[in-house]
Short mmCIF file of C-alpha atoms and ligand atoms in Angstrom, two decimals:
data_model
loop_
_atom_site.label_atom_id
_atom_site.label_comp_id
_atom_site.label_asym_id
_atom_site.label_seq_id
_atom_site.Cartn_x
_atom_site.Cartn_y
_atom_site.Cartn_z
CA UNK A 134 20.85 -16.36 19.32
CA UNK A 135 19.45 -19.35 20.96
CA UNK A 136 18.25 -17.22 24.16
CA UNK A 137 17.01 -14.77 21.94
CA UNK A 138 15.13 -17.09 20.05
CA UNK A 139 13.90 -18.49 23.53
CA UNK A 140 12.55 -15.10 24.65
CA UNK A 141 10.48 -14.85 20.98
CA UNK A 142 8.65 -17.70 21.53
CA UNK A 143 8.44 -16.81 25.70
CA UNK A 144 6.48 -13.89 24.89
CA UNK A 145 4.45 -15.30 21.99
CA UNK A 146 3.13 -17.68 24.39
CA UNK A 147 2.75 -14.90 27.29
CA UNK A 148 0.41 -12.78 24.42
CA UNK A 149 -1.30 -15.76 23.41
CA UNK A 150 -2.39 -16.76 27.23
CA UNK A 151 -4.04 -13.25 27.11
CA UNK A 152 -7.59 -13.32 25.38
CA UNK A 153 -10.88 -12.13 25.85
CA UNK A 154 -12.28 -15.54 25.49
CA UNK A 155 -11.54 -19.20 27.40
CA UNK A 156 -9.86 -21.50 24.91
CA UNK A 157 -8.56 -20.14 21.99
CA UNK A 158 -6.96 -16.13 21.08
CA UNK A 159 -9.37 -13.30 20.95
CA UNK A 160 -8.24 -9.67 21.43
CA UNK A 161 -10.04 -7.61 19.00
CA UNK A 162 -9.57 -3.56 19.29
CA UNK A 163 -10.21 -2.18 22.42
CA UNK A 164 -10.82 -5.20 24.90
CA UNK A 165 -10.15 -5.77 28.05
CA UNK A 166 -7.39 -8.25 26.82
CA UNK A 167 -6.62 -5.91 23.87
CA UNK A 168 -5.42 -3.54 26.42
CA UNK A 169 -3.94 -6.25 29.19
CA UNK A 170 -1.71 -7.39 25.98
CA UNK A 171 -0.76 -4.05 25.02
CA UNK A 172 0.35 -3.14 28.99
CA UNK A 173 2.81 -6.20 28.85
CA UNK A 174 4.51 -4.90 25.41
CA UNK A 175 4.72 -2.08 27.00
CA UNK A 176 6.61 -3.42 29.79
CA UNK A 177 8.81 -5.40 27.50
CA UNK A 178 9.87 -2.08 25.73
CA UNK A 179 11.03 -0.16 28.43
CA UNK A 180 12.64 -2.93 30.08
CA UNK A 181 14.30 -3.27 26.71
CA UNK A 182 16.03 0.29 27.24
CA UNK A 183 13.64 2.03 25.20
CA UNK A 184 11.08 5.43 25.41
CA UNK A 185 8.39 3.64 25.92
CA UNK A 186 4.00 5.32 25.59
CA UNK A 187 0.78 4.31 24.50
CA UNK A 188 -1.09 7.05 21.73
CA UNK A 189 -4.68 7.79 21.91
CA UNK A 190 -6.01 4.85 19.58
CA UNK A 191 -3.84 2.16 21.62
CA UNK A 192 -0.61 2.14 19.67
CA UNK A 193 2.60 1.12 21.52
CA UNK A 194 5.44 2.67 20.55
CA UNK A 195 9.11 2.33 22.11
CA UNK A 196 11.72 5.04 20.85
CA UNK A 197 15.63 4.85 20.74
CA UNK A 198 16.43 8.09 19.67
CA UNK A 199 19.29 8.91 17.91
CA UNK A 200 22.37 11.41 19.04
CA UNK A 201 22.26 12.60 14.86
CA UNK A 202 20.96 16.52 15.13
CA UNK A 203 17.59 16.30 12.49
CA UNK A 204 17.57 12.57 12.85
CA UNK A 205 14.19 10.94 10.80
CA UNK A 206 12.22 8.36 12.24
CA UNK A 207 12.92 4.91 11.10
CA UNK A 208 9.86 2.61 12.04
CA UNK A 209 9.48 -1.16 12.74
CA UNK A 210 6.17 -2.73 13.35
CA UNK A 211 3.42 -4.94 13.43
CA UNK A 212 0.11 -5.50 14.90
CA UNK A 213 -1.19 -6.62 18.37
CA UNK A 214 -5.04 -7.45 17.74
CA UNK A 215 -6.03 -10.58 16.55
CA UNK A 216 -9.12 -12.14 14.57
CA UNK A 217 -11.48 -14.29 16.86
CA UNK A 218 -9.89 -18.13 17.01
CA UNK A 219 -7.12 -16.38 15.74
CA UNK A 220 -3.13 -17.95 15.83
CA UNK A 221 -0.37 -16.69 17.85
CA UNK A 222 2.02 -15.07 15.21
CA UNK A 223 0.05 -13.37 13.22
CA UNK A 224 0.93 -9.68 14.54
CA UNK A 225 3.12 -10.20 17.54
CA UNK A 226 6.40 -12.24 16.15
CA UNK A 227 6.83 -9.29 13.60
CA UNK A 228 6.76 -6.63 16.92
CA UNK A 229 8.38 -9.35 19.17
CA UNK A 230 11.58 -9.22 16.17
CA UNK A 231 11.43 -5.42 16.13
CA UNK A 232 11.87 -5.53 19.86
CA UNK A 233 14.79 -7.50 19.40
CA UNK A 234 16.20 -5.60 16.90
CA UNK A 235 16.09 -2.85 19.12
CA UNK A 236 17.59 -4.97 22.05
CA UNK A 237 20.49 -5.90 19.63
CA UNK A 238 21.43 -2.44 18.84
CA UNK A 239 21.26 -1.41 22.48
CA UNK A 240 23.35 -4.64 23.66
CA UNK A 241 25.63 -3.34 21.43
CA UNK A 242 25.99 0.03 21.49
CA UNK A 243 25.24 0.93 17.88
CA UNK A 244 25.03 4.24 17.28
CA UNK A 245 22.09 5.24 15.15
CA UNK A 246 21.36 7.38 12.56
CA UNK A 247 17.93 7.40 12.82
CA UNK A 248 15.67 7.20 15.87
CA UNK A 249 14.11 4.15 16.29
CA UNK A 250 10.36 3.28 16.19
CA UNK A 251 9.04 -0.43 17.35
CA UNK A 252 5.37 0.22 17.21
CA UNK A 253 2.81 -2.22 17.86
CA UNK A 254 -0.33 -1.41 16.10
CA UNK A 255 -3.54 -1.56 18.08
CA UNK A 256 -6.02 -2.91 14.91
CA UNK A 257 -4.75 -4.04 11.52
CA UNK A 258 -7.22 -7.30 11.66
CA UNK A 259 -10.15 -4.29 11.77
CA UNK A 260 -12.47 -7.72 13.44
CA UNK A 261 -14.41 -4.97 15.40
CA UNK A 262 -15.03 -2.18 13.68
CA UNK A 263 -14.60 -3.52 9.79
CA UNK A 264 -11.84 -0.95 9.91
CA UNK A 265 -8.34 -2.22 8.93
CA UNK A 266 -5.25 -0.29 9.67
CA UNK A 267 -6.82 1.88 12.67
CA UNK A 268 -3.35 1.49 13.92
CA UNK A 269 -0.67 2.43 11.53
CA UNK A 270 -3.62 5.39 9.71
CA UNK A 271 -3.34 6.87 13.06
CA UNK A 272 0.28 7.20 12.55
CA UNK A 273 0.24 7.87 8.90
CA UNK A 274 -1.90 10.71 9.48
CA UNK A 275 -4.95 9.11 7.74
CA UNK A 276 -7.30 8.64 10.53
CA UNK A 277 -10.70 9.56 8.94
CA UNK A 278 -13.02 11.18 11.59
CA UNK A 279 -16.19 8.98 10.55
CA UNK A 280 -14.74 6.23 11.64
CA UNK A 281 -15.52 7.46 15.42
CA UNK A 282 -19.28 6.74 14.94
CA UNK A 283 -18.43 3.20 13.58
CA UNK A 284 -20.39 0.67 16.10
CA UNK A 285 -19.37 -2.73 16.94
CA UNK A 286 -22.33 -5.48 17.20
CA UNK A 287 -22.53 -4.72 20.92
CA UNK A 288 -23.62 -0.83 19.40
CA UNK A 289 -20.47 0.23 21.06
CA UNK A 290 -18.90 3.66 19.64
CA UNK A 291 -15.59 3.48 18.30
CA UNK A 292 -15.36 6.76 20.19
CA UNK A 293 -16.86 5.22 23.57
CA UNK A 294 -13.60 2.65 23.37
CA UNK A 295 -11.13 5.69 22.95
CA UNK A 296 -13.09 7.83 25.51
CA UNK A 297 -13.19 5.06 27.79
CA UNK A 298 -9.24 3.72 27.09
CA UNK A 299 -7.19 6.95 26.14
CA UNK A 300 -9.16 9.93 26.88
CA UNK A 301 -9.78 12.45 24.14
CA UNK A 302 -10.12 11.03 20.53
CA UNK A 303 -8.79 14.55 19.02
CA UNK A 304 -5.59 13.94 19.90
CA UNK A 305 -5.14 11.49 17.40
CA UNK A 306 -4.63 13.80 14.85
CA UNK A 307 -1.82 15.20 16.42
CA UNK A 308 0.21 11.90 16.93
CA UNK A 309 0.85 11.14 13.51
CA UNK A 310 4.63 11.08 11.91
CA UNK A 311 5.46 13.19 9.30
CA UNK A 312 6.67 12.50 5.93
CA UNK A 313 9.31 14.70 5.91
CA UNK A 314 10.67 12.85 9.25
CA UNK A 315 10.15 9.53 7.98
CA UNK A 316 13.32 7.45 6.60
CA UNK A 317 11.08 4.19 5.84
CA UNK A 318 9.21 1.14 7.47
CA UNK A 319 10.18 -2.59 7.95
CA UNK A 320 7.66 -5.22 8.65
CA UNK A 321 8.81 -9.27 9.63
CA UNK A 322 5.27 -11.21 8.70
CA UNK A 323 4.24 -14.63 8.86
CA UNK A 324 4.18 -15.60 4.85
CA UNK A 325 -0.14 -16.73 5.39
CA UNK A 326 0.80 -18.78 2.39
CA UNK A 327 2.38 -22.00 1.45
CA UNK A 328 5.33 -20.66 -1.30
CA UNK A 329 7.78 -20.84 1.61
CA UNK A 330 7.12 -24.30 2.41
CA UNK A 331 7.09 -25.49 -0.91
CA UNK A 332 10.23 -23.69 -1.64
CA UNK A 333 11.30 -24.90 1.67
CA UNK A 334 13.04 -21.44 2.47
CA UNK A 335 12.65 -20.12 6.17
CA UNK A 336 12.05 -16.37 5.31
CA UNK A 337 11.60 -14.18 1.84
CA UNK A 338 11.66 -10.71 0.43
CA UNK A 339 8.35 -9.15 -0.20
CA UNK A 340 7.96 -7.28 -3.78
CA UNK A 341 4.76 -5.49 -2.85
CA UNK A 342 1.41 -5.89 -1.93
CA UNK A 343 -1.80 -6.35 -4.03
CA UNK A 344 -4.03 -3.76 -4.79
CA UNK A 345 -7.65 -5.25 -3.68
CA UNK A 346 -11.52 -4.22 -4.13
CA UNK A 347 -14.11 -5.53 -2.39
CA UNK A 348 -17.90 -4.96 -3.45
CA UNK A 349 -21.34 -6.18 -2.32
CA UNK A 350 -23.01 -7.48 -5.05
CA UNK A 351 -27.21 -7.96 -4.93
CA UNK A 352 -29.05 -10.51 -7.08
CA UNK A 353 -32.65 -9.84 -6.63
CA UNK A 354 -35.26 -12.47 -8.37
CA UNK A 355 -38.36 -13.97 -7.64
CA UNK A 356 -39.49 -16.16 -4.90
CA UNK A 357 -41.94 -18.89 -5.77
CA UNK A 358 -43.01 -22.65 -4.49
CA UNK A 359 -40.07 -25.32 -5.89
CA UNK A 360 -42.68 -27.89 -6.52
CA UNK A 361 -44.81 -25.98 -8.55
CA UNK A 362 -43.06 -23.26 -10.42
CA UNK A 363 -42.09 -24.27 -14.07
CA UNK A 364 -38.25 -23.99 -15.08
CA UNK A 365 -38.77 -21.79 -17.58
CA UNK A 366 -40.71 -19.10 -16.11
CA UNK A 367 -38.38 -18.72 -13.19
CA UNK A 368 -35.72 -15.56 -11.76
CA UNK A 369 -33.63 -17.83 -9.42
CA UNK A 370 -31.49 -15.19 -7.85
CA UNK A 371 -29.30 -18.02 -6.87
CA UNK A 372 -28.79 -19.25 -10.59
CA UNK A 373 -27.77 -15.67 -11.51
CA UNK A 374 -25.24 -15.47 -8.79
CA UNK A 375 -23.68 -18.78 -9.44
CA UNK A 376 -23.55 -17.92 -13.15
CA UNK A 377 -21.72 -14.99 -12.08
CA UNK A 378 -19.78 -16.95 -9.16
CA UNK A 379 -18.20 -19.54 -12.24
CA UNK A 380 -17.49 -16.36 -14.46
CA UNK A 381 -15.39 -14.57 -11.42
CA UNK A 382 -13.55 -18.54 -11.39
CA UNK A 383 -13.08 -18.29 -15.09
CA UNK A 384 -11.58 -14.94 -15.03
CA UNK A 385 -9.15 -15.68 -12.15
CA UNK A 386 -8.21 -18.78 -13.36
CA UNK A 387 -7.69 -17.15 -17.07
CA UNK A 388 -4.95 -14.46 -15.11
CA UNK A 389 -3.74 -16.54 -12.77
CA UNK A 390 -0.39 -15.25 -12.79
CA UNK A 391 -1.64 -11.72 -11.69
CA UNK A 392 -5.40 -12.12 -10.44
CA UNK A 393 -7.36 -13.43 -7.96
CA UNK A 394 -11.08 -13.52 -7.32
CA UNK A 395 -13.26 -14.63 -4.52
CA UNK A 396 -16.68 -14.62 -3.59
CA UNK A 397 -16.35 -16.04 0.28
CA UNK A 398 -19.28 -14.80 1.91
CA UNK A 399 -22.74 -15.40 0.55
CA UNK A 400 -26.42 -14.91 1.63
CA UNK A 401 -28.76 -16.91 -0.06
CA UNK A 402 -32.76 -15.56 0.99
CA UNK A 403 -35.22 -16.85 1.99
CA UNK A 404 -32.33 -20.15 2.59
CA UNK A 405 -35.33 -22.43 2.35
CA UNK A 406 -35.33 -25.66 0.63
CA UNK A 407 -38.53 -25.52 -0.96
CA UNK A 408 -38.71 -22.07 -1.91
CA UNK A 409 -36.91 -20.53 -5.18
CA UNK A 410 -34.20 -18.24 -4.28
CA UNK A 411 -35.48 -14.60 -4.29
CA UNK A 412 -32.70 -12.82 -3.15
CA UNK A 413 -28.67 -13.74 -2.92
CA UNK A 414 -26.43 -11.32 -1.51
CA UNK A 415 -22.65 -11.81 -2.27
CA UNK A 416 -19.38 -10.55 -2.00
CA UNK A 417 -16.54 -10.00 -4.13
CA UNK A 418 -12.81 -9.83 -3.64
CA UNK A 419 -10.11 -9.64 -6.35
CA UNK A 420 -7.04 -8.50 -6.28
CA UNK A 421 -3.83 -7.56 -8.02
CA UNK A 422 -0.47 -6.22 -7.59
CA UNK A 423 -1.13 -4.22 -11.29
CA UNK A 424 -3.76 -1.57 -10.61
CA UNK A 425 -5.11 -0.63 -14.14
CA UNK A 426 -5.69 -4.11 -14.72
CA UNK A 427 -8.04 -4.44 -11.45
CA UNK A 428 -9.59 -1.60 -12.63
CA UNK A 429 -10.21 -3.12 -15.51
CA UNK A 430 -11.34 -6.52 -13.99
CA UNK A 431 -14.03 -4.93 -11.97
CA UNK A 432 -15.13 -3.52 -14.92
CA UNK A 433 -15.41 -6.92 -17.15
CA UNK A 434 -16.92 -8.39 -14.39
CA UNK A 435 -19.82 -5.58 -13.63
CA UNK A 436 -20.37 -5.77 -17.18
CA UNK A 437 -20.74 -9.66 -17.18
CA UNK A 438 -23.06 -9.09 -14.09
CA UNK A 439 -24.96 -6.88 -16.26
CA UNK A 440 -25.54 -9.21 -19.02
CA UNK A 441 -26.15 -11.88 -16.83
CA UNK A 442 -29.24 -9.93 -15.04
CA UNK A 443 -30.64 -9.36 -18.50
CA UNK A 444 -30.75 -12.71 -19.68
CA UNK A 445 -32.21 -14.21 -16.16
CA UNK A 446 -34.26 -10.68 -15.47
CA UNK A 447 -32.92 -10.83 -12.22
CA UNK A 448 -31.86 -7.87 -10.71
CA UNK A 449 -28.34 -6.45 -10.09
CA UNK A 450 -27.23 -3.84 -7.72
CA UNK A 451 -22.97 -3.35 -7.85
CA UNK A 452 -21.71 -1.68 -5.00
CA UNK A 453 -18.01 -1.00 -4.34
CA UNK A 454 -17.35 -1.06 -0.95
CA UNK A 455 -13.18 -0.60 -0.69
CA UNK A 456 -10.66 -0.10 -3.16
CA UNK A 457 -6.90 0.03 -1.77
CA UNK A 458 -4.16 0.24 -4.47
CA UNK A 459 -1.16 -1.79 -4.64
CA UNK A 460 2.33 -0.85 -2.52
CA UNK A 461 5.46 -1.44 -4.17
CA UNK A 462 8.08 -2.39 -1.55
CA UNK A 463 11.28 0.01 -1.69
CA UNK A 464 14.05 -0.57 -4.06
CA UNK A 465 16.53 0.07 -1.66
CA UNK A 466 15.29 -0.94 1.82
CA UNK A 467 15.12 -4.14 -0.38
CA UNK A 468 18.13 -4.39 -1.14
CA UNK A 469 19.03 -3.71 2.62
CA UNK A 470 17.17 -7.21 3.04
CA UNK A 471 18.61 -8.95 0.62
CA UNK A 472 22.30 -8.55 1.86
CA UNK A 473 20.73 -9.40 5.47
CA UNK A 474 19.08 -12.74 4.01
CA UNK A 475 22.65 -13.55 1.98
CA UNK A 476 24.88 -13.22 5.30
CA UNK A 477 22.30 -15.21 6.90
CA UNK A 478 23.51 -18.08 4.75
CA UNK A 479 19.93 -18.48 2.99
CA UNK A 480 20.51 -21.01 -0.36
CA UNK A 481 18.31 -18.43 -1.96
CA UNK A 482 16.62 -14.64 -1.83
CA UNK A 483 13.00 -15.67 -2.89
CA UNK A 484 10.83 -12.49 -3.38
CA UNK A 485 7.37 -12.78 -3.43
CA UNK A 486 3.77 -10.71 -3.45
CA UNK A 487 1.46 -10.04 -1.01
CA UNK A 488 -2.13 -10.74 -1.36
CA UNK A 489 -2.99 -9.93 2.06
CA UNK A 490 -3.01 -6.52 3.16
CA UNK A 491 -0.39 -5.32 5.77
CA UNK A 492 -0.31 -2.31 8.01
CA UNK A 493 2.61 -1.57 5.50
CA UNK A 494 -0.14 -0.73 3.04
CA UNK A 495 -1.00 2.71 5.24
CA UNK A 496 2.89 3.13 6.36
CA UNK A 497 3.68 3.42 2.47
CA UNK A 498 1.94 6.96 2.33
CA UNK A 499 4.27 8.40 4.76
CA UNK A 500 7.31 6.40 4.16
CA UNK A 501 9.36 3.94 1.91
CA UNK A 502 8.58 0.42 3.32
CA UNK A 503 9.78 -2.88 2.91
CA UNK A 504 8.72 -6.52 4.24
CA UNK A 505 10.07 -9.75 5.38
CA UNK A 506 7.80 -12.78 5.04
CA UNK A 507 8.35 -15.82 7.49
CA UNK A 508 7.44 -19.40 6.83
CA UNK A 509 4.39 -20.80 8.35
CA UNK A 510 3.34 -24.38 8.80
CA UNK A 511 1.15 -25.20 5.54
CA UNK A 512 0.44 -21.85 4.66
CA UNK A 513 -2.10 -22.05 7.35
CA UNK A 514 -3.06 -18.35 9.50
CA UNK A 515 -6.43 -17.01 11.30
CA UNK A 516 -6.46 -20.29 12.87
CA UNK A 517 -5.18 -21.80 15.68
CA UNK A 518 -2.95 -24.29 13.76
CA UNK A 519 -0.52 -21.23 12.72
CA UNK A 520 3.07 -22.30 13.48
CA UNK A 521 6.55 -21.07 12.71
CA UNK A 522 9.35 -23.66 14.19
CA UNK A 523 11.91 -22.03 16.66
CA UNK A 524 14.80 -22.72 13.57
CA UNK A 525 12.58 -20.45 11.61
CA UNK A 526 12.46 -17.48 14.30
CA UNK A 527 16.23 -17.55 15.15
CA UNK A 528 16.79 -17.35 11.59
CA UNK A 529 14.60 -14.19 10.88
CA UNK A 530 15.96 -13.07 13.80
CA UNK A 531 19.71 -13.19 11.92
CA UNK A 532 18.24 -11.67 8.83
CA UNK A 533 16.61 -8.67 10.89
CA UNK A 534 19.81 -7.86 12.95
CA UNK A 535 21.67 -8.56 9.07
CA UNK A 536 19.31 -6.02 7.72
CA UNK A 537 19.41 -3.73 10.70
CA UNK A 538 23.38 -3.10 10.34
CA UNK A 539 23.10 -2.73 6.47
CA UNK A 540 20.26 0.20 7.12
CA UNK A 541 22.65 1.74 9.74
CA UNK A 542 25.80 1.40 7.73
CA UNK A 543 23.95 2.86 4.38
CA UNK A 544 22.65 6.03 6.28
CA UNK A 545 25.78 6.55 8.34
ZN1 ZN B 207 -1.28 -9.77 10.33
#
C-alpha cells in the first residue's frame, strides 16, 4: 500500500507542476496546460493496462472491459481542471484513486463484471466558461448546444477551443453513455469542509448532494451627494441590499440544519465614498439537500425583496440564473462503501451532505452514483493550502479497493 500511496502523491505533484501560470495551479478548460495535464493521465492509463482515448470535449477515459457478454459500464471519476490559485487535490486524487483501483484489479487478475470506466473530466470547476460539468454532461448525454457560443474573457469560442483541440464539436453528441449501459458511478472527493477533521475520521460516506439556486439580484436607487442629501429623503440601493443581505443571514441561520444562504459577490455603483449608492448588484446562493423547501426559500426571500423595495422605493429586479436539484447518493452502491470503510478498520461510517456540487450531480441522470469524501486540512480547498496527509490517501486507497471487491462480488 505504501508504494501505492507513494505513486498518489508522485503524480499529484507531477499535475500540480503543470499550470498555465508561474507560481501557483492554473489549468482552466482548454489550456495549453489543460491539455499537457490531460496527455500525462493519459499516459498513466495505458501504462496502467487500460484502453486508453481522449473524447471531443477533452475527457480522458481508460477502459477495462469486461469478458461478461452485455456487460454495463461501471464509471469512476473525477475532474482534471482546476480554479485559478487553485490546490492540488481538488479533482486529480479522486481520478489518481480510480486509476489505482483499476491497477489493483489488473495486478490481480479480477475478473469483472462490468467494464470499467476511470474518466477524468475535462471542466467540472466551469472557471472559463461559467459552465460546470462540461465534462461528465458530455458523457451524460446533456451537452446543451448553446453552450458552443459561450466566450471566455479573452472572447474565445467555446467552439474555437474544441475546433482547435479535438476537431469537430458534433461528435460530442455521439460519445455519451447510455442509461441502459450504465451500472452506476463512484466518486473519491476531498471533503472541502471541516466535519472530517472535527470528527477526526480520514474518509466518509456521502448521503447526497444539495440542490442549489443561484440568482442575480438588482437594487436600483438613487444617486445623490453624501454631504448634502437628507436621511430621510434618500433610496440607498446599498441600504436595501444589506436589509435584504441580514434577512438571507436570518433565514439561514433560522434552518440551519437544512439551509444555507450566501450573498458572496457584490457590486456596489458608483463605489464612491461620497456619493449615495445608486445601484448594488448582488448575488445569491442557497442551497439544500430538500428541494421543495428551496423552492420555497427562494420564494420567502423574493417576497421579502419585494417588500423591502417598497418600503425603501428602491428598485428590485430577481433573476434566477441556475437551479440544479439535489442527488441522492444510491442506497446500495452505499452500502458497497460502507462494508469497504468497515474492513478498512474505520472507528466509524460518518455519512455526510454535500453542499458543493460534484460532477456526480450530471452522472446521476444516467446512472446510480455514490461518493467518498476525504479529509482535508481545515476544511480548506480552492486554495493553495489544500492538503490531505499521505495516512489519509493510503487509507482511501483501502476503502476504494474494499469497495471495489464488494461491487464486483455483488454483481458477480
Ligand atoms: Zn472538485
Amino acid at each position: 500500500m505504501k508504494l501505492r500511496t507513494d505513486r498518489v502523491i508522485e503524480r499529484l505533484n507531477a499535475l500540480a507542476a503543470i499550470s498555465d501560470t508561474t507560481n501557483c495551479i492554473d489549468r482552466a478548460y482548454g489550456t495549453e496546460a489543460h491539455t499537457a495535464s490531460g496527455d500525462l493521465l493519459m499516459t498513466w492509463m495505458s501504462k496502467a493496462g487500460l484502453h486508453t482515448k481522449r473524447d471531443t470535449i477533452g475527457n480522458i477515459k481508460g477502459v477495462l472491459s469486461s469478458k461478461v457478454v452485455d456487460a454495463k459500464h461501471f464509471i469512476i471519476g473525477s475532474h482534471y481542471d482546476t480554479v485559478f490559485d487553485a490546490g492540488k487535490y481538488d479533482g486529480p486524487l479522486g481520478i489518481l484513486l480510480g486509476l489505482e483501483m483499476a491497477q489493483y484489479i489488473i495486478n490481480n487478475d479480477l475478473p469483472i463484471p462490468f467494464h470499467l470506466n476511470v474518466i477524468a473530466f475535462a471542466d467540472e470547476e466551469g472557471s472559463r466558461f461559467n459552465t460546470a460539468y462540461l465534462g461528465s454532461s458530455a458523457i451524460a448525454g446533456f451537452f446543451e448546444k448553446s453552450w458552443l457560443q459561450r466566450k471566455d474573457d479573452e472572447g474565445i469560442s467555446l467552439q474555437t477551443v474544441i475546433q482547435k483541440n479535438s476537431g469537430i464539436s458534433s461528435n460530442i453528441d455521439s460519445e455519451s453513455i447510455s442509461k441502459e449501459n450504465c451500472l452506476g458511478y463512484f466518486e473519491a472527493h476531498i471533503e472541502q469542509g471541516p466535519v472530517l477533521c472535527n470528527e477526526n475520521l480520514p474518509v466518509c460516506l456521502v448521503n447526497g448532494i444539495a440542490s442549489q439556486t443561484r440568482v442575480d439580484v438588482h437594487w436600483t436607487g438613487i444617486s445623490g451627494h453624501a454631504g448634502t442629501y437628507p436621511m430621510n429623503q434618500r433610496n440607498d440601493a446599498l441600504c436595501a441590499a444589506a436589509e435584504f443581505a441580514l434577512a438571507v443571514e436570518s433565514i439561514g441561520k433560522e434552518h440551519q440544519t437544512k439551509l444555507v444562504a450566501t450573498i458572496g459577490k457584490l457590486n456596489v455603483i458608483p463605489n464612491t465614498p461620497n456619493v449615495i449608492p445608486g445601484k448594488v448588484e448582488h448575488t445569491l446562493d442557497i442551497r439544500s439537500l430538500d428541494d421543495n423547501f428551496l423552492m420555497e426559500v427562494g420564494q420567502i426571500l423574493e417576497q421579502r425583496a419585494k417588500e423591502i423595495s417598497k418600503e425603501r422605493k428602491v428598485n428590485l429586479v430577481w433573476n434566477i440564473m441556475q437551479t440544479n436539484t439535489s442527488v441522492q447518493c444510491d442506497k446500495n452502491l452505499k452500502r458497497c462503501l460502507k462494508t469497504g470503510i468497515e474492513k478498512a478498520g474505520i472507528r466509524q461510517v460518518l455519512e455526510i451532505s454535500s453542499g458543493a456540487g460534484h460532477d456526480a450531480v450530471m452522472i446521476s441522470k444516467i446512472a446510480p452514483v455514490s461518493m467518498l469524501f476525504v479529509r482535508c486540512k481545515d476544511g480548506i480547498s480552492h486554495n493553495p493550502l489544500e492538503y490531505v496527509t499521505p495516512e489519509d490517501i493510503e487509507k482511501s486507497l483501502e476503502v476504494c479497493d474494499n469497495f471495489i471487491k464488494e461491487l464486483i462480488h455483488q454483481n458477480s
